[in-house]
Amino acid sequence: PSALLRNGDPVGSFARLVREFCVEAGLTPDLMVSTVPGFIDIDGDRVLFAGNVPELNGHHLASELGDVLGLPVIIERDSVLVLAGEVIAGAAKGADSVLGLFFGTGVGGAFLQGGEAFRGGGWALEIG
């Protein structure tokens, strides 16, 4: 996916991909949620650092993408959304306090308590 964003307009490219997907799937979403493999500011808008998708670094992705698509956009660290899925319907279903560690191109983690992600200063549990 990173190669698709290297044309100097990563937000526009991302928006085109979303629109194409929605048209092909016949979807008209009221809201979009997107994961980011890295660090997001405490307001949940700007990508502070995404080592594997550096084209997004510094972008206010939620607001920029929302403006282009004309709908609200929520961005969240990928590890938080993966763990939330496990709490809702997976191995941690129903648990109140859950720690998840995820190994891929890097090592990430998340801690959810009462359905809320522990964020620290915005960098919590992003190990490297």
XYZ file of N, CA and C in Angstrom:
384
model
N 0.811 -1.206 0.000
C 0.000 0.000 0.000
C 0.851 1.267 0.000
N 2.018 1.216 0.623
C 2.852 2.408 0.707
C 3.228 2.917 -0.681
N 3.500 2.020 -1.614
C 3.881 2.431 -2.967
C 2.765 3.237 -3.631
N 1.519 2.938 -3.317
C 0.394 3.666 -3.893
C 0.308 5.100 -3.380
N 0.987 5.371 -2.271
C 0.918 6.696 -1.660
C 2.102 7.581 -2.026
N 3.013 7.083 -2.840
C 4.260 7.797 -3.123
C 4.180 8.774 -4.284
N 3.015 9.249 -4.610
C 2.874 10.162 -5.746
C 2.866 11.626 -5.327
N 3.180 11.910 -4.077
C 3.188 13.287 -3.593
C 1.862 13.745 -3.020
N 0.821 12.938 -3.148
C -0.498 13.265 -2.605
C -1.059 12.035 -1.897
N -0.463 11.652 -0.762
C -0.887 10.415 -0.113
C -2.338 10.436 0.349
N -2.821 11.571 0.821
C -4.207 11.632 1.289
C -5.166 11.494 0.107
N -4.872 12.183 -0.993
C -5.702 12.059 -2.189
C -5.703 10.643 -2.736
N -4.539 9.997 -2.730
C -4.444 8.611 -3.201
C -5.251 7.677 -2.314
N -5.126 7.877 -1.003
C -5.872 7.066 -0.044
C -7.374 7.261 -0.266
N -7.799 8.507 -0.459
C -9.216 8.803 -0.686
C -9.720 8.133 -1.962
N -8.911 8.155 -3.019
C -9.316 7.488 -4.270
C -9.506 5.989 -4.054
N -8.593 5.370 -3.304
C -8.731 3.941 -3.011
C -10.017 3.658 -2.241
N -10.313 4.498 -1.265
C -11.535 4.325 -0.470
C -12.764 4.471 -1.358
N -12.782 5.504 -2.199
C -13.932 5.714 -3.091
C -14.121 4.539 -4.045
N -13.024 4.073 -4.648
C -13.112 2.933 -5.571
C -13.658 1.708 -4.861
N -13.163 1.445 -3.660
C -13.648 0.299 -2.897
C -15.146 0.432 -2.619
N -15.575 1.608 -2.188
C -16.986 1.816 -1.859
C -17.878 1.639 -3.082
N -17.443 2.164 -4.225
C -18.225 2.008 -5.456
C -18.327 0.534 -5.832
N -17.194 -0.159 -5.846
C -17.189 -1.575 -6.229
C -18.004 -2.432 -5.269
N -18.005 -2.081 -3.987
C -18.728 -2.869 -2.987
C -20.160 -2.377 -2.781
N -20.523 -1.263 -3.423
C -21.865 -0.718 -3.268
C -22.119 -0.147 -1.879
N -21.098 0.439 -1.277
C -21.203 0.965 0.086
C -21.353 2.480 0.092
N -22.133 2.979 1.034
C -22.248 4.411 1.290
C -22.067 4.618 2.791
N -20.824 4.688 3.245
C -20.585 4.770 4.695
C -20.932 6.145 5.274
N -21.330 6.130 6.544
C -21.565 7.363 7.292
C -20.316 7.785 8.052
N -19.379 6.853 8.199
C -18.177 7.063 9.000
C -17.107 6.109 8.493
N -15.855 6.515 8.591
C -14.752 5.630 8.223
C -13.778 5.542 9.391
N -13.304 4.332 9.652
C -12.264 4.095 10.650
C -11.078 3.494 9.918
N -9.895 4.037 10.160
C -8.689 3.530 9.514
C -7.604 3.293 10.555
N -6.860 2.236 10.350
C -5.727 1.971 11.232
C -4.477 2.653 10.699
N -3.577 2.939 11.611
C -2.264 3.477 11.268
C -1.235 2.651 12.022
N -0.235 2.107 11.318
C 0.788 1.303 11.998
C 1.875 2.183 12.602
N 1.552 2.839 13.686
C 2.538 3.714 14.311
C 1.911 4.623 15.333
N 2.424 5.825 15.424
C 2.048 6.762 16.474
C 1.104 7.837 15.953
N 0.071 8.120 16.734
C -0.928 9.131 16.401
C -0.961 10.136 17.540
N -1.214 11.393 17.218
C -1.275 12.396 18.287
C -2.427 12.102 19.242
N -2.358 12.705 20.405
C -3.316 12.433 21.470
C -4.740 12.813 21.065
N -4.890 13.715 20.075
C -6.211 14.111 19.588
C -6.776 13.133 18.561
N -5.969 12.160 18.132
C -6.442 11.182 17.160
C -6.606 11.740 15.761
N -5.774 12.713 15.400
C -5.907 13.324 14.081
C -4.639 13.200 13.243
N -3.492 13.486 13.844
C -2.241 13.576 13.082
C -1.381 12.332 13.270
N -0.822 11.856 12.167
C 0.125 10.742 12.207
C 1.479 11.318 12.612
N 1.950 10.939 13.791
C 3.243 11.431 14.265
C 4.383 10.685 13.595
N 4.252 9.360 13.532
C 5.296 8.550 12.900
C 4.726 7.187 12.540
N 4.809 6.857 11.275
C 4.421 5.535 10.784
C 5.593 5.041 9.945
N 6.488 4.305 10.575
C 7.731 3.891 9.928
C 7.543 3.127 8.637
N 6.483 2.323 8.550
C 6.257 1.527 7.345
C 5.428 2.255 6.293
N 4.871 3.391 6.651
C 4.118 4.215 5.709
C 4.536 5.672 5.937
N 5.804 5.992 5.668
C 6.319 7.327 5.997
C 5.632 8.458 5.239
N 4.963 8.138 4.150
C 4.254 9.166 3.386
C 3.157 9.835 4.214
N 2.687 9.161 5.255
C 1.616 9.713 6.088
C 2.132 10.529 7.267
N 3.425 10.457 7.535
C 3.988 11.177 8.677
C 3.677 12.666 8.597
N 3.189 13.209 9.699
C 2.889 14.631 9.780
C 1.524 15.035 9.258
N 0.854 14.153 8.540
C -0.471 14.490 8.010
C -1.520 14.429 9.111
N -2.425 15.389 9.074
C -3.616 15.363 9.930
C -4.609 14.454 9.198
N -4.327 13.170 9.250
C -5.004 12.210 8.386
C -6.510 12.172 8.601
N -6.959 12.177 9.844
C -8.402 12.096 10.090
C -9.124 13.292 9.476
N -8.660 14.493 9.748
C -9.359 15.676 9.224
C -9.136 15.854 7.723
N -7.918 15.606 7.232
C -7.658 15.760 5.794
C -8.471 14.760 4.981
N -8.461 13.513 5.401
C -9.207 12.485 4.682
C -10.710 12.732 4.805
N -11.138 13.149 5.986
C -12.550 13.472 6.178
C -13.011 14.597 5.268
N -12.173 15.622 5.110
C -12.519 16.733 4.218
C -12.652 16.266 2.775
N -11.740 15.421 2.338
C -11.759 14.941 0.951
C -12.945 14.004 0.712
N -13.225 13.122 1.673
C -14.296 12.136 1.502
C -15.674 12.686 1.862
N -15.707 13.762 2.631
C -16.986 14.325 3.039
C -17.701 13.512 4.099
N -16.932 12.852 4.950
C -17.522 12.101 6.055
C -16.531 12.048 7.210
N -17.026 11.812 8.422
C -16.112 11.739 9.561
C -15.157 10.555 9.428
N -13.902 10.783 9.795
C -12.885 9.732 9.752
C -12.229 9.648 11.127
N -12.122 8.439 11.617
C -11.424 8.163 12.872
C -10.186 7.359 12.525
N -9.030 7.776 13.042
C -7.831 6.961 12.877
C -7.415 6.444 14.247
N -6.869 5.256 14.239
C -6.439 4.616 15.480
C -5.245 3.738 15.180
N -4.402 3.547 16.180
C -3.271 2.633 16.033
C -3.800 1.232 15.732
N -3.128 0.552 14.824
C -3.590 -0.774 14.420
C -3.672 -1.739 15.593
N -2.728 -1.675 16.511
C -2.732 -2.612 17.636
C -3.942 -2.403 18.545
N -4.406 -1.171 18.686
C -5.586 -0.896 19.510
C -6.823 -1.519 18.872
N -6.974 -1.363 17.555
C -8.153 -1.915 16.890
C -8.127 -3.437 16.839
N -6.949 -4.017 16.669
C -6.852 -5.483 16.696
C -7.280 -6.000 18.066
N -6.767 -5.385 19.122
C -7.121 -5.832 20.468
C -8.603 -5.596 20.759
N -9.154 -4.483 20.297
C -10.585 -4.229 20.481
C -11.416 -5.316 19.809
N -10.996 -5.758 18.631
C -11.687 -6.856 17.960
C -11.644 -8.142 18.764
N -10.509 -8.408 19.393
C -10.394 -9.602 20.239
C -11.315 -9.512 21.454
N -11.456 -8.322 22.013
C -12.325 -8.137 23.180
C -13.797 -8.268 22.781
N -14.141 -7.772 21.606
C -15.536 -7.812 21.161
C -15.949 -9.205 20.696
N -15.087 -9.875 19.924
C -15.531 -11.124 19.299
C -14.477 -12.211 19.238
N -13.357 -12.046 19.903
C -12.279 -13.015 19.747
C -11.852 -13.674 21.035
N -10.567 -13.939 21.114
C -9.990 -14.697 22.227
C -10.156 -14.009 23.572
N -10.306 -12.694 23.594
C -10.453 -11.958 24.858
C -11.893 -11.488 25.070
N -12.835 -12.143 24.403
C -14.238 -11.723 24.447
C -14.717 -11.548 25.885
N -15.234 -10.354 26.147
C -15.810 -10.069 27.452
C -14.826 -9.629 28.518
N -13.542 -9.685 28.245
C -12.545 -9.299 29.251
C -12.583 -7.785 29.466
N -12.343 -7.362 30.697
C -12.373 -5.941 31.021
C -10.997 -5.294 30.921
N -9.960 -6.041 31.238
C -8.600 -5.505 31.280
C -7.706 -6.436 30.463
N -7.235 -5.960 29.311
C -6.531 -6.838 28.375
C -5.271 -6.164 27.837
N -4.182 -6.920 27.818
C -2.927 -6.491 27.213
C -2.703 -7.323 25.963
N -2.382 -6.680 24.858
C -2.070 -7.394 23.624
C -0.721 -6.959 23.098
N 0.091 -7.922 22.683
C 1.365 -7.647 22.018
C 1.289 -8.258 20.633
N 1.732 -7.505 19.631
C 1.586 -7.934 18.252
C 2.920 -7.819 17.529
N 3.299 -8.901 16.870
C 4.576 -8.970 16.173
C 4.309 -9.041 14.677
N 4.925 -8.139 13.929
C 4.792 -8.111 12.477
C 6.054 -7.513 11.909
N 5.908 -6.437 11.152
C 7.099 -5.736 10.673
C 7.757 -4.964 11.805
N 7.046 -4.831 12.904
C 7.558 -4.228 14.136
C 6.886 -4.924 15.300
N 7.023 -4.353 16.478
C 6.357 -4.894 17.659
C 5.477 -3.790 18.220
N 4.203 -4.074 18.321
C 3.264 -3.101 18.869
C 2.459 -3.727 19.968
N 1.794 -2.909 20.704
C 0.969 -3.408 21.784
C -0.144 -2.443 22.103
N -1.080 -2.937 22.875
C -2.192 -2.107 23.329
C -2.656 -2.640 24.669
N -3.231 -1.762 25.460
C -3.839 -2.137 26.728
C -5.212 -1.493 26.775
N -6.232 -2.320 26.927
C -7.602 -1.827 27.026
C -8.135 -2.140 28.413
N -8.772 -1.166 29.021
C -9.424 -1.375 30.305
C -10.784 -0.702 30.248
N -11.810 -1.486 30.500
C -13.161 -0.949 30.413
C -13.490 -0.433 29.031
N -12.909 -1.030 28.017
C -13.162 -0.628 26.638
C -12.378 0.583 26.172
N -11.564 1.157 27.036
C -10.777 2.340 26.686
C -9.305 1.984 26.537
N -8.675 2.556 25.530
C -7.250 2.311 25.293
C -6.403 3.179 26.214
N -5.381 2.572 26.789
C -4.381 3.327 27.535
C -3.494 4.009 26.506
N -3.339 5.321 26.616
C -2.601 6.073 25.604
C -1.308 6.684 26.095
N -1.145 6.846 27.376
C 0.058 7.523 27.848
C 0.154 8.877 27.172
N 1.307 9.197 26.618
C 1.493 10.451 25.890
C 1.238 10.299 24.409
N 0.561 9.232 24.000
C 0.297 8.972 22.591
C 1.215 7.901 22.011
N 2.215 7.484 22.785
C 3.205 6.519 22.300
C 3.125 5.203 23.071
N 2.155 5.053 23.927
C 2.081 3.897 24.819
C 2.085 2.577 24.059
N 2.969 1.695 24.453
C 3.071 0.315 23.984
C 3.447 0.158 22.518
N 3.905 1.197 21.864
C 4.499 1.039 20.533
C 5.973 0.764 20.772
N 6.338 -0.481 20.706
C 7.655 -0.923 21.150
C 8.721 -0.723 20.084
N 8.391 -0.961 18.845
C 9.386 -0.747 17.793
C 9.295 -1.720 16.672
